[in-house]
Amino acid sequence: MAGVEYVVHTAARAHIMKDPLFDPLTEFRKVNTAGTLTLARQAAEAGVRRFVFISSIGVNGNQSIKPFNEQDTPAPHDLYAISKFEAEQGLWGIQQDTGMEVVVIRPPLVYGPNAPGNFGALMRVVQRGWPLPLGAVHNQRSLVALDNLVDFVITCLDHPAAANQIFLVSDGEDLSTTELLRRVAHALGRPARLIPVPVSLLAAGAALLGRRDMAQRLCGSLQVDISKTQTLLGWNPPISVDEGLRRTALGFLHETTL
């Protein structure tokens, strides 16, 4: 990193729904905490001016009663989020010791071409035309398109007011799961086959199948407040949700035809 002015750290152990390891927290910490802090120390020693860390909204929690903000008491809800929060804490210590500027960004679900995890699975299901019992979900969830996240990272590289701050970021428009699926279907040019099953029945069925976590992700709310991002940095998402979904769909359709 000699001669490097900025470091953006995005690498992490993630999207592991059924972890085969006996002690998965240790593995998450090895990569997401210790790996991050080793890199940050090396960056500081090399004279890097600013270290931008992509953390996770999971540090705030997995369900919001009101939109999360940067002042909320952290409540990491899974092993991944715990390892990210511990990395954040270590970064602030390195910042104090070395003077290297740190910026922490906590995005919600990131979507874009070749999106992994749950979003990629939803794209495949909608593309195949399978009916989904998600036509009556009235939650609210924040998302962030990959292009919006990249634009925000670029803003954080050298904006003077970004130094030593935590930021939440999103597309600026929150959607219910039902509305998201409708818009995904429109972007893919497919019909949205959504059955209006009451959320209470969905939750009961998920509990019987041992999939409470999946029901929470599909039916619970998770909103973020980006007012600090907008006022302190003057940043607004450059593309809309619909444009982000259009670009995601184009990438998905291209990948499936290869």
mmCIF file of C-alpha atoms in Angstrom:
data_model
loop_
_atom_site.group_PDB
_atom_site.id
_atom_site.type_symbol
_atom_site.label_atom_id
_atom_site.label_comp_id
_atom_site.label_asym_id
_atom_site.label_seq_id
_atom_site.Cartn_x
_atom_site.Cartn_y
_atom_site.Cartn_z
ATOM 1 C CA MET A 1 0.000 0.000 0.000
ATOM 2 C CA ALA A 2 2.945 2.331 -0.395
ATOM 3 C CA GLY A 3 1.731 5.485 -2.076
ATOM 4 C CA VAL A 4 -1.931 4.535 -1.616
ATOM 5 C CA GLU A 5 -4.125 7.331 -0.247
ATOM 6 C CA TYR A 6 -7.446 5.517 0.230
ATOM 7 C CA VAL A 7 -8.417 1.934 1.018
ATOM 8 C CA VAL A 8 -11.958 0.585 0.548
ATOM 9 C CA HIS A 9 -12.397 -2.726 2.350
ATOM 10 C CA THR A 10 -15.327 -4.811 1.107
ATOM 11 C CA ALA A 11 -14.096 -8.393 1.488
ATOM 12 C CA ALA A 12 -15.899 -10.547 4.043
ATOM 13 C CA ARG A 13 -17.114 -14.004 4.899
ATOM 14 C CA ALA A 14 -20.844 -13.763 4.132
ATOM 15 C CA HIS A 15 -23.938 -15.413 2.612
ATOM 16 C CA ILE A 16 -23.434 -18.673 4.496
ATOM 17 C CA MET A 17 -26.912 -19.783 5.524
ATOM 18 C CA LYS A 18 -26.056 -23.301 6.702
ATOM 19 C CA ASP A 19 -22.568 -23.169 8.137
ATOM 20 C CA PRO A 20 -20.904 -26.604 8.323
ATOM 21 C CA LEU A 21 -18.252 -25.460 10.786
ATOM 22 C CA PHE A 22 -18.336 -26.502 14.419
ATOM 23 C CA ASP A 23 -17.405 -22.990 15.561
ATOM 24 C CA PRO A 24 -18.556 -20.592 12.802
ATOM 25 C CA LEU A 25 -18.168 -17.458 14.962
ATOM 26 C CA THR A 26 -14.424 -18.065 15.168
ATOM 27 C CA GLU A 27 -14.252 -18.279 11.386
ATOM 28 C CA PHE A 28 -16.306 -15.107 10.939
ATOM 29 C CA ARG A 29 -14.032 -13.310 13.390
ATOM 30 C CA LYS A 30 -10.903 -14.621 11.671
ATOM 31 C CA VAL A 31 -11.941 -13.133 8.331
ATOM 32 C CA ASN A 32 -14.259 -10.234 9.110
ATOM 33 C CA THR A 33 -12.683 -8.939 12.329
ATOM 34 C CA ALA A 34 -9.035 -9.976 12.499
ATOM 35 C CA GLY A 35 -8.570 -9.746 8.717
ATOM 36 C CA THR A 36 -10.041 -6.249 8.632
ATOM 37 C CA LEU A 37 -7.934 -5.002 11.511
ATOM 38 C CA THR A 38 -4.734 -6.503 10.112
ATOM 39 C CA LEU A 39 -5.354 -4.712 6.829
ATOM 40 C CA ALA A 40 -6.174 -1.455 8.622
ATOM 41 C CA ARG A 41 -2.971 -1.571 10.668
ATOM 42 C CA GLN A 42 -0.945 -2.212 7.511
ATOM 43 C CA ALA A 43 -2.727 0.696 5.832
ATOM 44 C CA ALA A 44 -1.948 3.030 8.725
ATOM 45 C CA GLU A 45 1.711 1.951 8.736
ATOM 46 C CA ALA A 46 1.897 2.656 4.993
ATOM 47 C CA GLY A 47 0.555 6.164 5.466
ATOM 48 C CA VAL A 48 -2.905 5.608 4.005
ATOM 49 C CA ARG A 49 -5.007 8.710 4.653
ATOM 50 C CA ARG A 50 -8.486 7.153 4.874
ATOM 51 C CA PHE A 51 -9.851 3.625 5.398
ATOM 52 C CA VAL A 52 -13.450 3.045 4.226
ATOM 53 C CA PHE A 53 -15.027 -0.045 5.751
ATOM 54 C CA ILE A 54 -18.154 -1.677 4.361
ATOM 55 C CA SER A 55 -19.909 -2.999 7.446
ATOM 56 C CA SER A 56 -23.576 -4.095 7.649
ATOM 57 C CA ILE A 57 -26.927 -2.759 8.810
ATOM 58 C CA GLY A 58 -27.041 -5.995 10.790
ATOM 59 C CA VAL A 59 -24.895 -4.180 13.349
ATOM 60 C CA ASN A 60 -27.984 -2.109 14.165
ATOM 61 C CA GLY A 61 -30.270 -5.156 14.235
ATOM 62 C CA ASN A 62 -32.410 -7.360 12.027
ATOM 63 C CA GLN A 63 -35.780 -5.642 12.473
ATOM 64 C CA SER A 64 -36.693 -1.995 12.915
ATOM 65 C CA ILE A 65 -39.640 -0.510 14.752
ATOM 66 C CA LYS A 66 -38.590 2.912 13.482
ATOM 67 C CA PRO A 67 -35.928 3.533 10.837
ATOM 68 C CA PHE A 68 -32.425 2.788 12.085
ATOM 69 C CA ASN A 69 -29.951 5.640 12.368
ATOM 70 C CA GLU A 70 -26.288 6.007 13.208
ATOM 71 C CA GLN A 71 -26.967 6.852 16.855
ATOM 72 C CA ASP A 72 -28.837 3.642 17.641
ATOM 73 C CA THR A 73 -27.286 1.297 20.196
ATOM 74 C CA PRO A 74 -25.745 -1.570 18.194
ATOM 75 C CA ALA A 75 -27.645 -4.861 18.419
ATOM 76 C CA PRO A 76 -25.935 -7.288 16.015
ATOM 77 C CA HIS A 77 -28.309 -10.172 15.404
ATOM 78 C CA ASP A 78 -26.157 -12.931 13.900
ATOM 79 C CA LEU A 79 -22.572 -14.120 13.753
ATOM 80 C CA TYR A 80 -21.799 -12.137 10.621
ATOM 81 C CA ALA A 81 -23.081 -8.912 12.182
ATOM 82 C CA ILE A 82 -21.216 -9.597 15.431
ATOM 83 C CA SER A 83 -17.937 -9.972 13.532
ATOM 84 C CA LYS A 84 -18.593 -6.750 11.602
ATOM 85 C CA PHE A 85 -19.386 -4.806 14.785
ATOM 86 C CA GLU A 86 -16.217 -6.064 16.440
ATOM 87 C CA ALA A 87 -14.264 -4.932 13.375
ATOM 88 C CA GLU A 88 -15.829 -1.472 13.683
ATOM 89 C CA GLN A 89 -14.784 -1.247 17.321
ATOM 90 C CA GLY A 90 -11.238 -2.249 16.467
ATOM 91 C CA LEU A 91 -11.074 0.302 13.659
ATOM 92 C CA TRP A 92 -11.918 3.149 16.008
ATOM 93 C CA GLY A 93 -9.051 2.042 18.240
ATOM 94 C CA ILE A 94 -6.656 2.058 15.282
ATOM 95 C CA GLN A 95 -7.935 5.495 14.286
ATOM 96 C CA GLN A 96 -7.215 6.829 17.769
ATOM 97 C CA ASP A 97 -3.757 5.263 17.849
ATOM 98 C CA THR A 98 -2.594 6.241 14.369
ATOM 99 C CA GLY A 99 -4.676 9.198 13.181
ATOM 100 C CA MET A 100 -5.709 7.397 9.998
ATOM 101 C CA GLU A 101 -9.210 8.510 9.071
ATOM 102 C CA VAL A 102 -11.921 5.841 9.178
ATOM 103 C CA VAL A 103 -15.335 5.794 7.520
ATOM 104 C CA VAL A 104 -17.832 3.043 8.364
ATOM 105 C CA ILE A 105 -20.716 2.374 5.965
ATOM 106 C CA ARG A 106 -23.575 0.098 7.035
ATOM 107 C CA PRO A 107 -25.635 -0.828 3.964
ATOM 108 C CA PRO A 108 -28.851 -2.844 4.042
ATOM 109 C CA LEU A 109 -29.417 -5.548 1.412
ATOM 110 C CA VAL A 110 -27.318 -4.735 -1.660
ATOM 111 C CA TYR A 111 -28.710 -5.788 -5.026
ATOM 112 C CA GLY A 112 -27.275 -5.695 -8.515
ATOM 113 C CA PRO A 113 -26.220 -7.974 -11.363
ATOM 114 C CA ASN A 114 -25.220 -11.433 -10.092
ATOM 115 C CA ALA A 115 -26.594 -10.641 -6.640
ATOM 116 C CA PRO A 116 -25.948 -13.556 -4.274
ATOM 117 C CA GLY A 117 -27.967 -14.752 -1.305
ATOM 118 C CA ASN A 118 -31.669 -14.121 -0.839
ATOM 119 C CA PHE A 119 -32.014 -11.511 -3.569
ATOM 120 C CA GLY A 120 -30.551 -13.806 -6.199
ATOM 121 C CA ALA A 121 -32.905 -16.564 -5.057
ATOM 122 C CA LEU A 122 -35.924 -14.243 -5.406
ATOM 123 C CA MET A 123 -34.853 -13.313 -8.933
ATOM 124 C CA ARG A 124 -34.681 -16.973 -9.923
ATOM 125 C CA VAL A 125 -38.092 -17.791 -8.457
ATOM 126 C CA VAL A 126 -39.774 -14.828 -10.181
ATOM 127 C CA GLN A 127 -38.088 -15.622 -13.496
ATOM 128 C CA ARG A 128 -39.371 -19.208 -13.353
ATOM 129 C CA GLY A 129 -42.897 -17.977 -12.778
ATOM 130 C CA TRP A 130 -43.446 -19.868 -9.553
ATOM 131 C CA PRO A 131 -46.396 -18.656 -7.457
ATOM 132 C CA LEU A 132 -45.396 -17.129 -4.124
ATOM 133 C CA PRO A 133 -47.594 -16.699 -1.029
ATOM 134 C CA LEU A 134 -46.316 -13.129 -0.578
ATOM 135 C CA GLY A 135 -49.107 -11.018 -2.024
ATOM 136 C CA ALA A 136 -50.237 -9.494 1.284
ATOM 137 C CA VAL A 137 -47.018 -8.443 3.024
ATOM 138 C CA HIS A 138 -47.161 -4.803 4.112
ATOM 139 C CA ASN A 139 -43.733 -4.431 5.695
ATOM 140 C CA GLN A 140 -41.176 -1.787 4.740
ATOM 141 C CA ARG A 141 -37.580 -2.597 3.866
ATOM 142 C CA SER A 142 -34.687 -0.436 2.728
ATOM 143 C CA LEU A 143 -32.422 -1.655 -0.065
ATOM 144 C CA VAL A 144 -29.468 -0.188 -1.883
ATOM 145 C CA ALA A 145 -28.596 -0.710 -5.527
ATOM 146 C CA LEU A 146 -24.974 -1.587 -6.174
ATOM 147 C CA ASP A 147 -24.505 1.518 -8.326
ATOM 148 C CA ASN A 148 -25.840 3.725 -5.527
ATOM 149 C CA LEU A 149 -23.547 2.095 -2.984
ATOM 150 C CA VAL A 150 -20.512 2.535 -5.239
ATOM 151 C CA ASP A 151 -21.398 6.182 -5.801
ATOM 152 C CA PHE A 152 -21.672 6.695 -2.049
ATOM 153 C CA VAL A 153 -18.328 4.995 -1.406
ATOM 154 C CA ILE A 154 -16.707 7.337 -3.917
ATOM 155 C CA THR A 155 -18.257 10.291 -2.096
ATOM 156 C CA CYS A 156 -16.821 9.029 1.189
ATOM 157 C CA LEU A 157 -13.287 8.721 -0.180
ATOM 158 C CA ASP A 158 -12.350 12.378 0.040
ATOM 159 C CA HIS A 159 -15.309 14.323 1.410
ATOM 160 C CA PRO A 160 -13.904 16.235 4.401
ATOM 161 C CA ALA A 161 -17.053 15.718 6.478
ATOM 162 C CA ALA A 162 -16.948 11.934 6.064
ATOM 163 C CA ALA A 163 -13.827 11.503 8.202
ATOM 164 C CA ASN A 164 -14.345 9.328 11.284
ATOM 165 C CA GLN A 165 -18.078 8.932 10.730
ATOM 166 C CA ILE A 166 -20.613 6.099 10.515
ATOM 167 C CA PHE A 167 -23.154 6.275 7.689
ATOM 168 C CA LEU A 168 -26.267 4.391 6.675
ATOM 169 C CA VAL A 169 -27.120 4.292 2.985
ATOM 170 C CA SER A 170 -30.103 3.214 0.892
ATOM 171 C CA ASP A 171 -31.985 3.933 -2.339
ATOM 172 C CA GLY A 172 -34.151 6.432 -0.476
ATOM 173 C CA GLU A 173 -37.360 4.495 -1.215
ATOM 174 C CA ASP A 174 -38.530 1.673 1.027
ATOM 175 C CA LEU A 175 -40.621 -1.198 -0.347
ATOM 176 C CA SER A 176 -42.783 -3.972 1.025
ATOM 177 C CA THR A 177 -41.822 -7.490 0.001
ATOM 178 C CA THR A 178 -44.979 -7.628 -2.118
ATOM 179 C CA GLU A 179 -44.114 -4.403 -3.951
ATOM 180 C CA LEU A 180 -40.502 -5.468 -4.405
ATOM 181 C CA LEU A 181 -41.571 -8.730 -6.047
ATOM 182 C CA ARG A 182 -43.947 -6.864 -8.349
ATOM 183 C CA ARG A 183 -41.179 -4.534 -9.444
ATOM 184 C CA VAL A 184 -38.704 -7.393 -9.875
ATOM 185 C CA ALA A 185 -41.242 -9.185 -12.066
ATOM 186 C CA HIS A 186 -41.764 -6.035 -14.134
ATOM 187 C CA ALA A 187 -38.017 -5.607 -14.589
ATOM 188 C CA LEU A 188 -37.739 -9.232 -15.750
ATOM 189 C CA GLY A 189 -40.752 -8.922 -18.049
ATOM 190 C CA ARG A 190 -42.571 -11.654 -16.141
ATOM 191 C CA PRO A 191 -45.957 -11.747 -14.403
ATOM 192 C CA ALA A 192 -45.934 -11.416 -10.629
ATOM 193 C CA ARG A 193 -47.677 -14.558 -9.388
ATOM 194 C CA LEU A 194 -48.377 -13.505 -5.810
ATOM 195 C CA ILE A 195 -50.959 -15.200 -3.602
ATOM 196 C CA PRO A 196 -52.326 -12.968 -0.785
ATOM 197 C CA VAL A 197 -51.674 -15.229 2.206
ATOM 198 C CA PRO A 198 -51.983 -13.479 5.606
ATOM 199 C CA VAL A 199 -48.668 -12.819 7.297
ATOM 200 C CA SER A 200 -49.837 -14.630 10.434
ATOM 201 C CA LEU A 201 -50.272 -17.843 8.440
ATOM 202 C CA LEU A 202 -46.895 -17.385 6.762
ATOM 203 C CA ALA A 203 -45.246 -16.986 10.169
ATOM 204 C CA ALA A 204 -46.993 -20.061 11.545
ATOM 205 C CA GLY A 205 -46.006 -22.158 8.559
ATOM 206 C CA ALA A 206 -42.402 -20.973 8.723
ATOM 207 C CA ALA A 207 -42.270 -21.821 12.435
ATOM 208 C CA LEU A 208 -43.489 -25.371 11.741
ATOM 209 C CA LEU A 209 -40.784 -25.766 9.110
ATOM 210 C CA GLY A 210 -38.084 -24.297 11.358
ATOM 211 C CA ARG A 211 -37.672 -21.253 9.090
ATOM 212 C CA ARG A 212 -38.545 -18.377 11.396
ATOM 213 C CA ASP A 213 -35.503 -16.463 10.191
ATOM 214 C CA MET A 214 -36.684 -16.621 6.578
ATOM 215 C CA ALA A 215 -40.163 -15.441 7.538
ATOM 216 C CA GLN A 216 -38.651 -12.526 9.423
ATOM 217 C CA ARG A 217 -36.576 -11.459 6.416
ATOM 218 C CA LEU A 218 -39.587 -11.662 4.094
ATOM 219 C CA CYS A 219 -42.258 -10.223 6.384
ATOM 220 C CA GLY A 220 -40.440 -8.031 8.912
ATOM 221 C CA SER A 221 -39.514 -4.387 8.435
ATOM 222 C CA LEU A 222 -35.978 -3.048 8.242
ATOM 223 C CA GLN A 223 -35.718 0.626 7.376
ATOM 224 C CA VAL A 224 -32.769 2.984 7.519
ATOM 225 C CA ASP A 225 -32.732 6.747 7.896
ATOM 226 C CA ILE A 226 -30.251 8.339 5.482
ATOM 227 C CA SER A 227 -30.846 11.931 6.575
ATOM 228 C CA LYS A 228 -27.326 12.212 8.044
ATOM 229 C CA THR A 229 -25.881 10.996 4.768
ATOM 230 C CA GLN A 230 -27.931 13.557 2.853
ATOM 231 C CA THR A 231 -27.340 16.563 5.104
ATOM 232 C CA LEU A 232 -23.702 16.062 6.125
ATOM 233 C CA LEU A 233 -22.398 14.935 2.728
ATOM 234 C CA GLY A 234 -25.055 16.356 0.394
ATOM 235 C CA TRP A 235 -25.470 12.889 -1.102
ATOM 236 C CA ASN A 236 -28.594 11.485 -2.725
ATOM 237 C CA PRO A 237 -28.898 8.181 -4.581
ATOM 238 C CA PRO A 238 -28.194 8.841 -8.282
ATOM 239 C CA ILE A 239 -30.477 6.065 -9.574
ATOM 240 C CA SER A 240 -33.995 5.014 -8.567
ATOM 241 C CA VAL A 241 -35.097 1.629 -7.285
ATOM 242 C CA ASP A 242 -36.717 0.862 -10.632
ATOM 243 C CA GLU A 243 -33.532 1.713 -12.524
ATOM 244 C CA GLY A 244 -31.502 -0.394 -10.120
ATOM 245 C CA LEU A 245 -33.853 -3.327 -10.632
ATOM 246 C CA ARG A 246 -33.728 -2.851 -14.406
ATOM 247 C CA ARG A 247 -29.931 -3.063 -14.399
ATOM 248 C CA THR A 248 -30.081 -6.051 -12.050
ATOM 249 C CA ALA A 249 -32.562 -7.826 -14.328
ATOM 250 C CA LEU A 250 -30.417 -7.180 -17.409
ATOM 251 C CA GLY A 251 -27.425 -8.735 -15.681
ATOM 252 C CA PHE A 252 -29.497 -11.655 -14.460
ATOM 253 C CA LEU A 253 -30.994 -12.368 -17.903
ATOM 254 C CA HIS A 254 -27.559 -12.124 -19.518
ATOM 255 C CA GLU A 255 -26.114 -14.579 -16.987
ATOM 256 C CA THR A 256 -28.957 -17.086 -17.457
ATOM 257 C CA THR A 257 -28.534 -17.113 -21.243
ATOM 258 C CA LEU A 258 -24.810 -17.895 -21.136
#
